[in-house]
PDB file of C-alpha atoms and ligand atoms in Angstrom:
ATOM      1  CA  UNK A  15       0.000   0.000   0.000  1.00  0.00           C
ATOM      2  CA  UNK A  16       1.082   3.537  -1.106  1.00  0.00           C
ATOM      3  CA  UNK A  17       2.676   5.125   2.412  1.00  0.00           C
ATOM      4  CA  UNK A  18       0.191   8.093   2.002  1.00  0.00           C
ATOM      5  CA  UNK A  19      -2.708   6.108   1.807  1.00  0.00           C
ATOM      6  CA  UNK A  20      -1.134   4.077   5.060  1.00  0.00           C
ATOM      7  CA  UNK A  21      -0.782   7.260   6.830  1.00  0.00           C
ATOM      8  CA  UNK A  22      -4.419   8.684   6.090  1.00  0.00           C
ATOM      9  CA  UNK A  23      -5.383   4.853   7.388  1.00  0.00           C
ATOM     10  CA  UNK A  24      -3.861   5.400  10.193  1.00  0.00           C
ATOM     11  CA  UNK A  25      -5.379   8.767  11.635  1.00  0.00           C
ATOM     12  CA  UNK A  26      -2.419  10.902  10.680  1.00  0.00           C
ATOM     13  CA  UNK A  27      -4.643  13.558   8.796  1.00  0.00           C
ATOM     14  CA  UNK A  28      -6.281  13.571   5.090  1.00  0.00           C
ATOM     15  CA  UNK A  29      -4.171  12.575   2.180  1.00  0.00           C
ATOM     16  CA  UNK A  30      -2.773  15.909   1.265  1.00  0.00           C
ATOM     17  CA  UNK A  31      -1.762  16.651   4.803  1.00  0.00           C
ATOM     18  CA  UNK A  32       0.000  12.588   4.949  1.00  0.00           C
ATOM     19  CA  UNK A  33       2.114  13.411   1.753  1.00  0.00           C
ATOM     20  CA  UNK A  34       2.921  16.601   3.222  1.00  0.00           C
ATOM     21  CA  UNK A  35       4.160  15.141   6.203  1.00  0.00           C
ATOM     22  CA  UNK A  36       6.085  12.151   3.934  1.00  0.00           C
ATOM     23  CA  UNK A  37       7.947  15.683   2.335  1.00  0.00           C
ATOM     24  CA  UNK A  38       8.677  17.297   5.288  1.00  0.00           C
ATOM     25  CA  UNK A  39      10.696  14.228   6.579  1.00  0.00           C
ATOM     26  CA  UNK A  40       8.837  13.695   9.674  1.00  0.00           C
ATOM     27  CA  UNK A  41       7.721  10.138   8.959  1.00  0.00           C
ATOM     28  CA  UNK A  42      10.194   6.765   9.492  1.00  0.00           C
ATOM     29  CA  UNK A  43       8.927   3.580   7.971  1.00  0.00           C
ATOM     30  CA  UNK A  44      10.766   0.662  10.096  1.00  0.00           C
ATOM     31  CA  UNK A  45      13.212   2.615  11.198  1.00  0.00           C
ATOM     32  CA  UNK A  46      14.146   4.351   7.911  1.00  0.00           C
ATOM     33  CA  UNK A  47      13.381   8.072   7.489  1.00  0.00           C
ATOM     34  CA  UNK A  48      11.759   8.521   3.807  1.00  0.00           C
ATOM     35  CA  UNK A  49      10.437  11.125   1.821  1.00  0.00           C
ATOM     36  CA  UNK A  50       8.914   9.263  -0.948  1.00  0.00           C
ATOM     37  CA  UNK A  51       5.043   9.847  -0.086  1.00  0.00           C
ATOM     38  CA  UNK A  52       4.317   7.206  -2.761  1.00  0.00           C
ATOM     39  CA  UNK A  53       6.958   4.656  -1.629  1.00  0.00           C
ATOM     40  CA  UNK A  54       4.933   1.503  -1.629  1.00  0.00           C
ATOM     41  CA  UNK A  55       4.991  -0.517   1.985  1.00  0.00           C
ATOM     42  CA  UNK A  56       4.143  -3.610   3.317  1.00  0.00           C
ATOM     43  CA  UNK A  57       1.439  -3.875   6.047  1.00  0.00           C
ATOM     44  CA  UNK A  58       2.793  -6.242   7.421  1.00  0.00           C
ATOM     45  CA  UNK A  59       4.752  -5.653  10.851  1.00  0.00           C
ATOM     46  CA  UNK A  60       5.066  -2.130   9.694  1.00  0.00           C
ATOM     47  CA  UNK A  61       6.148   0.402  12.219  1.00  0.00           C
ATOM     48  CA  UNK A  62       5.889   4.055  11.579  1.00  0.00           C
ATOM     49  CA  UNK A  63       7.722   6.902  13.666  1.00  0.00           C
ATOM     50  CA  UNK A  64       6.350  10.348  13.614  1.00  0.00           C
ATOM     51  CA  UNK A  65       7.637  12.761  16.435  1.00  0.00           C
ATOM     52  CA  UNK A  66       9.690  10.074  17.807  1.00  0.00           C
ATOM     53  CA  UNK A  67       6.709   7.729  19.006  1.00  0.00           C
ATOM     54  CA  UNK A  68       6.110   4.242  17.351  1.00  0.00           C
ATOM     55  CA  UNK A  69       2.978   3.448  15.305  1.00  0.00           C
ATOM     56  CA  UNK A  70       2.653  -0.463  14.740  1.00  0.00           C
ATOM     57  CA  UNK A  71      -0.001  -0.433  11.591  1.00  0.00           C
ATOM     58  CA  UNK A  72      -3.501  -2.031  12.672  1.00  0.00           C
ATOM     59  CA  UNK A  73      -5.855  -2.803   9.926  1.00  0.00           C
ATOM     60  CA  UNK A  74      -8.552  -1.976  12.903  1.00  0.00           C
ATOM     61  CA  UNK A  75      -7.804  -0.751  16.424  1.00  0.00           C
ATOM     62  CA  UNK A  76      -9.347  -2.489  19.528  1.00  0.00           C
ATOM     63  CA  UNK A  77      -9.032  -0.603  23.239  1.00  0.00           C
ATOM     64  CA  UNK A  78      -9.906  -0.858  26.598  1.00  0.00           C
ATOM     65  CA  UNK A  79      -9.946   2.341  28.068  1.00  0.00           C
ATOM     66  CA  UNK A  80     -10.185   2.714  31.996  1.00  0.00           C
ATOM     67  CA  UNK A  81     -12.873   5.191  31.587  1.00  0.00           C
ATOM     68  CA  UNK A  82     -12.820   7.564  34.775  1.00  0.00           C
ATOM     69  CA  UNK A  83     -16.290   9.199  35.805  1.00  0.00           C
ATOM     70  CA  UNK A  84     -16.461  12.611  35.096  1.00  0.00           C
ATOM     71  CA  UNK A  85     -16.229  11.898  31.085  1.00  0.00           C
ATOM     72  CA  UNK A  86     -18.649  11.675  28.875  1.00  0.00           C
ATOM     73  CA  UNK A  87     -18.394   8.810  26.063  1.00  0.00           C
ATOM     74  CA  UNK A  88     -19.893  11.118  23.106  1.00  0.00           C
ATOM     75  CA  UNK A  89     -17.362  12.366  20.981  1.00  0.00           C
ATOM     76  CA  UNK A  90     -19.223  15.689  21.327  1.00  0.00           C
ATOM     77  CA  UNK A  91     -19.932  16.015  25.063  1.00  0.00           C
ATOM     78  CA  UNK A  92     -21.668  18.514  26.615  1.00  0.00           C
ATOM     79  CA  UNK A  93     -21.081  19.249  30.179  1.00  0.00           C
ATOM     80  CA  UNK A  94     -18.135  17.044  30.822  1.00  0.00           C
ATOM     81  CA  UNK A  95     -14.754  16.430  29.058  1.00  0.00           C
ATOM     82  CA  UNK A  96     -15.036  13.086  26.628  1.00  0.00           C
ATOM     83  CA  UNK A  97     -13.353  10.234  27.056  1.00  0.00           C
ATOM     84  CA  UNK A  98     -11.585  10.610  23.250  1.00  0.00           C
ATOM     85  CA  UNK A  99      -9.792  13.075  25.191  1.00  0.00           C
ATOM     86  CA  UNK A 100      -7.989  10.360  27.172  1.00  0.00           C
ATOM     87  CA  UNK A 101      -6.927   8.990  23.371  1.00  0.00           C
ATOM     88  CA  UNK A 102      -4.149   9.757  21.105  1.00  0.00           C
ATOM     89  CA  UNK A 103      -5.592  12.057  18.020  1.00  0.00           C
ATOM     90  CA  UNK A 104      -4.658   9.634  15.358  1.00  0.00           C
ATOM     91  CA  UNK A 105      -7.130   6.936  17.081  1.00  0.00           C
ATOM     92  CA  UNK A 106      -9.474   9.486  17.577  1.00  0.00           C
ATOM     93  CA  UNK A 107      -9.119  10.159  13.663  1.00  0.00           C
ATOM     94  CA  UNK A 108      -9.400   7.051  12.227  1.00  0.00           C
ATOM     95  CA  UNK A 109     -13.085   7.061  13.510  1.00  0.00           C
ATOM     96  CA  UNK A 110     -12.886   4.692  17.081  1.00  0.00           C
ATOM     97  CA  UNK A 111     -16.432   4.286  18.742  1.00  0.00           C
ATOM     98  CA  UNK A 112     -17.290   3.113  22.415  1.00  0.00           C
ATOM     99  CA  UNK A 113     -18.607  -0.380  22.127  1.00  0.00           C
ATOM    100  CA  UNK A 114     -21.229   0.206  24.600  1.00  0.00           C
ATOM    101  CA  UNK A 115     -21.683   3.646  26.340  1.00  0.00           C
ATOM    102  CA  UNK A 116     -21.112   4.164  30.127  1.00  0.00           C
ATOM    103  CA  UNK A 117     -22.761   7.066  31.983  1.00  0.00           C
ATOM    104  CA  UNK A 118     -21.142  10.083  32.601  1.00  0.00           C
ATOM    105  CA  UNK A 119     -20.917   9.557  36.153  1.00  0.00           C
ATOM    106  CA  UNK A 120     -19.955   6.121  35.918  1.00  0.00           C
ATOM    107  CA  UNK A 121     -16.353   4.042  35.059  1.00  0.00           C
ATOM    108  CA  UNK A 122     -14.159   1.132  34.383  1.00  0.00           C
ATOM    109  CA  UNK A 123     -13.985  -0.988  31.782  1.00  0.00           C
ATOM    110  CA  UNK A 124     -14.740   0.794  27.925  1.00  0.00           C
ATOM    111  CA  UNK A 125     -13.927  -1.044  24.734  1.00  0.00           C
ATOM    112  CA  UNK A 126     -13.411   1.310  21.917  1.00  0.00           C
ATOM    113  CA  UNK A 127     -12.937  -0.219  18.143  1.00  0.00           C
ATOM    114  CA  UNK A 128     -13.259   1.559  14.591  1.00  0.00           C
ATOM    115  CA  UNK A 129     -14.691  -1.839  13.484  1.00  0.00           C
ATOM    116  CA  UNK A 130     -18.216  -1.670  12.504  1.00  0.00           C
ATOM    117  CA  UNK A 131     -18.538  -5.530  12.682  1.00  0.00           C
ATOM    118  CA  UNK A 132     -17.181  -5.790  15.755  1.00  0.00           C
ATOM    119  CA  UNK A 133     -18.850  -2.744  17.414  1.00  0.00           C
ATOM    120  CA  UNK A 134     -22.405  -4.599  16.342  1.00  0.00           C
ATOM    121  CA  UNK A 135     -21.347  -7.874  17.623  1.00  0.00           C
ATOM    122  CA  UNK A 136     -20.355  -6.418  21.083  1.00  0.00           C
ATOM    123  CA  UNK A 137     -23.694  -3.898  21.191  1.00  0.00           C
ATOM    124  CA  UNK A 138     -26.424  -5.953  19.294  1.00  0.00           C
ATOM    125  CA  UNK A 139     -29.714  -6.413  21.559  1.00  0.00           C
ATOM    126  CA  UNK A 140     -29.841  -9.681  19.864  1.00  0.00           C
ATOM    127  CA  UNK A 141     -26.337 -11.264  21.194  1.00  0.00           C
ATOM    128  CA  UNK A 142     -26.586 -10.676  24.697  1.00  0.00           C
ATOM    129  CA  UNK A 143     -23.169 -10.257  25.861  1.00  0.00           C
ATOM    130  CA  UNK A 144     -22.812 -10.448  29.582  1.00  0.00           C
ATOM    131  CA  UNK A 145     -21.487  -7.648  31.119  1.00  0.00           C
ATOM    132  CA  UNK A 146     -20.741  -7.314  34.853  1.00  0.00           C
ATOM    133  CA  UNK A 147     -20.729  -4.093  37.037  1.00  0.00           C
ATOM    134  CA  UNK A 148     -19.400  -3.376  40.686  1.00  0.00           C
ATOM    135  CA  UNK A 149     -22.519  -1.568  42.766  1.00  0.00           C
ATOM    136  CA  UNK A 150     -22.211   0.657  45.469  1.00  0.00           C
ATOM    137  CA  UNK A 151     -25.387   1.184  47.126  1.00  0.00           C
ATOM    138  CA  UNK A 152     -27.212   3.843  49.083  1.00  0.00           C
ATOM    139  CA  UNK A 153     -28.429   1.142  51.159  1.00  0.00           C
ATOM    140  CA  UNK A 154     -27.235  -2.361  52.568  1.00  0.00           C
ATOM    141  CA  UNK A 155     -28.543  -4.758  49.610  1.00  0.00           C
ATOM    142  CA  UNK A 156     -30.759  -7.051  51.626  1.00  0.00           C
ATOM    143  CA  UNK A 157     -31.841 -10.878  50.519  1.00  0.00           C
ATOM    144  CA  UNK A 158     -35.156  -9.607  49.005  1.00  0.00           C
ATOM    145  CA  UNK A 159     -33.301  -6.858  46.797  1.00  0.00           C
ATOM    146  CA  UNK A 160     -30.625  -9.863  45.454  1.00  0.00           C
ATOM    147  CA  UNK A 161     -33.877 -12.121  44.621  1.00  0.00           C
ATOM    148  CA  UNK A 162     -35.673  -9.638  43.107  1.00  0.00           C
ATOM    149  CA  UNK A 163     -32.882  -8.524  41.103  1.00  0.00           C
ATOM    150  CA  UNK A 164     -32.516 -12.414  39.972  1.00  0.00           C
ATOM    151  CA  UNK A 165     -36.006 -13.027  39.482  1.00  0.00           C
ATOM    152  CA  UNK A 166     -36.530 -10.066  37.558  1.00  0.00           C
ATOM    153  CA  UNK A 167     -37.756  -6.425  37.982  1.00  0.00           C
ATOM    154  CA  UNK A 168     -40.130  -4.568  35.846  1.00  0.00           C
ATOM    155  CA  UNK A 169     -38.588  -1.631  34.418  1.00  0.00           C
ATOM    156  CA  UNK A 170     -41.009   1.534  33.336  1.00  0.00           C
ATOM    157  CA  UNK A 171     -41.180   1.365  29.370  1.00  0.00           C
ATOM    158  CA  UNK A 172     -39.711  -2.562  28.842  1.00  0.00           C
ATOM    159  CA  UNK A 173     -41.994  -4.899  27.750  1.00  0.00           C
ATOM    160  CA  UNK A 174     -40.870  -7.611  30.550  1.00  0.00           C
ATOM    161  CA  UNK A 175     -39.281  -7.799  33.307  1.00  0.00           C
ATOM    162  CA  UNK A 176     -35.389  -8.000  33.267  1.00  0.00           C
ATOM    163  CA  UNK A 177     -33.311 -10.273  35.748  1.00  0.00           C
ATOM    164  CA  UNK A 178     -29.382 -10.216  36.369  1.00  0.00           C
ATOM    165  CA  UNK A 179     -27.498 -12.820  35.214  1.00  0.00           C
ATOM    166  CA  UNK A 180     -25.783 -13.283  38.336  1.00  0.00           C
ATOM    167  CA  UNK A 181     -25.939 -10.932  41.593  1.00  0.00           C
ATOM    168  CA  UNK A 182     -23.046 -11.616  44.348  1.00  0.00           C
ATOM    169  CA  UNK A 183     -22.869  -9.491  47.703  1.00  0.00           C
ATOM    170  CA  UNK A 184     -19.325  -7.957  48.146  1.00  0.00           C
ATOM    171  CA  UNK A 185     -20.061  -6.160  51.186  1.00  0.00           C
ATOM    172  CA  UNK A 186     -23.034  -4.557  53.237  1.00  0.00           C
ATOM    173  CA  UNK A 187     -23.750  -1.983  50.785  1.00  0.00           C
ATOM    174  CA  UNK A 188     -21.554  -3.760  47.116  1.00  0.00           C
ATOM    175  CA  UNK A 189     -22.424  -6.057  45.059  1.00  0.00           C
ATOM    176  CA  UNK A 190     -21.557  -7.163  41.907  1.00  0.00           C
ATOM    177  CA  UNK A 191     -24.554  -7.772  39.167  1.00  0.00           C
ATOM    178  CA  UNK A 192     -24.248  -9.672  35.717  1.00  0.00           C
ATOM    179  CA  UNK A 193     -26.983  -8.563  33.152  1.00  0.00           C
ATOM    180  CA  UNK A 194     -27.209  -9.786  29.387  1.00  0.00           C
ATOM    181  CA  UNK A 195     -28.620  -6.222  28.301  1.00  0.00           C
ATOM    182  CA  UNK A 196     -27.562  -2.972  27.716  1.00  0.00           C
ATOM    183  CA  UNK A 197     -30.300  -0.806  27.945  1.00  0.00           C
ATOM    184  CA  UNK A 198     -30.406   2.802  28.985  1.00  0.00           C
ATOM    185  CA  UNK A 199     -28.831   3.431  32.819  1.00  0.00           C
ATOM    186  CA  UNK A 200     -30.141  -0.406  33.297  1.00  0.00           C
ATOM    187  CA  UNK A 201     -28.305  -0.791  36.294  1.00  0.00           C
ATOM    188  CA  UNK A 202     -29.397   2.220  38.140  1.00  0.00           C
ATOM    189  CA  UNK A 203     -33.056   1.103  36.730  1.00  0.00           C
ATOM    190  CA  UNK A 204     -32.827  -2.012  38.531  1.00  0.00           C
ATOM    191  CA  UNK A 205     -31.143  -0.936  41.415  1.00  0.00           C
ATOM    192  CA  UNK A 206     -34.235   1.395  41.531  1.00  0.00           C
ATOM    193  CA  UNK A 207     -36.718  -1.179  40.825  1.00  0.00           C
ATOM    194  CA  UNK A 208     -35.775  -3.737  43.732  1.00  0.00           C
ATOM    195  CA  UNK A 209     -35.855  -1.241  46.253  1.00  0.00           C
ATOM    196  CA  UNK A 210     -32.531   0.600  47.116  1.00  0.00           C
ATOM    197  CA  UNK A 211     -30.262   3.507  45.151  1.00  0.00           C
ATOM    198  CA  UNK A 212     -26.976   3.288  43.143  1.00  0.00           C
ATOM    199  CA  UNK A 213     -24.005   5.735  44.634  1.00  0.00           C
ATOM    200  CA  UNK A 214     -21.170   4.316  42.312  1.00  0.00           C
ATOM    201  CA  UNK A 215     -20.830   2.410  38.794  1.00  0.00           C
ATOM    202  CA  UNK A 216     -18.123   0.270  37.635  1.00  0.00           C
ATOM    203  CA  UNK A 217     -18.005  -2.030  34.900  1.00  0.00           C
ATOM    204  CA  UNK A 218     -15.496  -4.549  35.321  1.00  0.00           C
ATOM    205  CA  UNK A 219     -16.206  -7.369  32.710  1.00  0.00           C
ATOM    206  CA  UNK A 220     -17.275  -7.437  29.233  1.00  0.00           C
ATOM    207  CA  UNK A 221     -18.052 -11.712  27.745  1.00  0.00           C
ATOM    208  CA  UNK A 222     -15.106 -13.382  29.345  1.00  0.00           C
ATOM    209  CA  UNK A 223     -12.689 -10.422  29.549  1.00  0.00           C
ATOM    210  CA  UNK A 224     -11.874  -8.402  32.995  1.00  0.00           C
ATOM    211  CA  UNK A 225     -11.055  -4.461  33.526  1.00  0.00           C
ATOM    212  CA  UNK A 226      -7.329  -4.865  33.436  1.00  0.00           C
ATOM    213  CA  UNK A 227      -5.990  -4.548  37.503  1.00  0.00           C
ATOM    214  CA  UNK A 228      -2.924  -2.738  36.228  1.00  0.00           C
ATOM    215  CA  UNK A 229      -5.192  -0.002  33.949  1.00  0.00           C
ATOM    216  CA  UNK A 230      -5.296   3.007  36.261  1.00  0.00           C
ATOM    217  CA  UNK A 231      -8.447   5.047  35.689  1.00  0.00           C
ATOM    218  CA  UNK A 232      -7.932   7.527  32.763  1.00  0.00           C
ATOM    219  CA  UNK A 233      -5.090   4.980  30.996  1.00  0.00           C
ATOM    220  CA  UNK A 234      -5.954   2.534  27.777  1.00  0.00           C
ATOM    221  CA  UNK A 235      -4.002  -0.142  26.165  1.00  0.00           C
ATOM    222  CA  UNK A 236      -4.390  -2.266  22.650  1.00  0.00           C
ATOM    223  CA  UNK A 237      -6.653  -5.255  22.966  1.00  0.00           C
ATOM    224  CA  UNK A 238      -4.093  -8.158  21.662  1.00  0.00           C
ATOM    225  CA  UNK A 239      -5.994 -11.314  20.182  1.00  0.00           C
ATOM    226  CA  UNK A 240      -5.712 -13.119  23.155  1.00  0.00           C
ATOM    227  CA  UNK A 241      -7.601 -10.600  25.010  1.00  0.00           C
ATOM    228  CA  UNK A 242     -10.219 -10.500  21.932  1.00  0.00           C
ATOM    229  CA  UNK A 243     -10.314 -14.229  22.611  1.00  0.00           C
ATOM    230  CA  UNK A 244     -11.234 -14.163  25.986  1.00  0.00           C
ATOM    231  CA  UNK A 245     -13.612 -11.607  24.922  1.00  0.00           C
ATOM    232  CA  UNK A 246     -15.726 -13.473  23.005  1.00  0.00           C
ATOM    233  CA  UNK A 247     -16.080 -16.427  25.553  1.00  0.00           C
ATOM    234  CA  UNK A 248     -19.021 -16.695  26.932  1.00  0.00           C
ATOM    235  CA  UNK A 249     -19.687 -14.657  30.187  1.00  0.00           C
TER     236      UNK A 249
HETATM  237  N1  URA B 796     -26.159   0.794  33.761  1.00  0.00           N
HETATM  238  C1  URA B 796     -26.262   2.064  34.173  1.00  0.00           C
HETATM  239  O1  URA B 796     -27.214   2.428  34.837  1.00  0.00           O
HETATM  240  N2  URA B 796     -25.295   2.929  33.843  1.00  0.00           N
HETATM  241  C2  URA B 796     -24.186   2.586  33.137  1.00  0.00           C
HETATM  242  O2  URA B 796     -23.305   3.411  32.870  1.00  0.00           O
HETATM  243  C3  URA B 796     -24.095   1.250  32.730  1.00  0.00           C
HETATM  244  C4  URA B 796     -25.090   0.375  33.050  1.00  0.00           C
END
């Protein structure tokens, strides 16, 4: 592929601004400075320097952001700063998406992916990916709130009632619930709906895959195919 066009792929700017930057000498392919902008390159383990930081080329990106509260995950947000502000501009660019929105006011674990296949996958009604969150609660969660929650509450507007997946106390006032859906502020619906309040929001697993320990709120990493693997298993 033509390096502009690799580039422009990439997030580095439109074509004309890519070849510009190919002429100006501030991209390295491998290593190499060049200043051909239609030097044709191999995709293939391709690294490309641009103000001395590395760029391994990704067909498609997939990231797990950390997402702090406080951000919104629209690209235009409104009252609070967006979470592509946590991101790089060239992934920001090249068109990522949140698989899967979290409130404004609540965190943990965001996947973020400028593939359209994968982004329906992970988000489709119709898949029901299980997705786990860490509740804080206004109140101590008593035995009839976890039953309720696992028998199912009715939820103003749905059709049917909607139970967790799963529902484990983790303290007097925490517990951690497993739901299939994603439907709008679901969790604090629920919460709501079986008696008691939600204070705080985490997500910590998405299918098979965990919030990374080591990903401080705020900080994202690459999803590698094992972690895509683990992904897709079954939650
Ligand atoms: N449920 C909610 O209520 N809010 C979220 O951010 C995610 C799930």
């Amino acid at each position: 592929m033509q390096l502009t066009k690799i580039l422009q792929s990439q997030g580095f700017g439109v074509r004309r601004a890519c070849r510009e930057l190919v002429k100006a000498e501030q991209v390295m392919v491998n290593g190499v400075l060049v200043e051909d902008p239609e030097l044709e390159c191999d995709t293939q383990s391709l690294t490309l320097t641009l103000d001395g930081e590395d760029w391994l080329y990704r067909e498609k990106v997939y990231l797990v952001l950390n997402k702090p509260t406080g951000f919104e995950c629209s690209r235009q947000a409104q009252h609070h700063p967006s979470v592509f502000s946590l991101l790089p501009t060239p992934l920001t660019v090249r068109g990522v998406q949140p698989v899967g929105r979290l409130d404004q006011d609540s965190g943990g674990l965001l996947l973020l992916s400028d593939d359209g296949g994968f982004i329906h996958r992970y988000t489709s009604p119709k898949k029901e990916i299980g997705k786990r969150y860490r509740v804080h609660c206004k109140h101590p969660v008593s035995d009839e709130q976890i039953a309720a929650l696992l028998a199912g509450v009715q939820l103003r507007d749905e059709p049917a009632p909607l139970a967790a997946r799963g529902c484990t106390r983790v303290g007097d006032n925490v517990i951690d619930l497993d739901i299939a859906e994603g439907k709008y502020h679901q969790v604090k619906r629920m919460l709501a709906a079986a008696g008691n309040r939600v204070e705080a929001l985490q997500r910590t697993r998405i299918g098979g895959f965990e919030l990374p320990p080591d990903l401080a709120p705020g900080q994202w990493r690459y999803l590698e195919a094992e972690d895509l693997e683990r992904l897709a298993e079954a939650a």
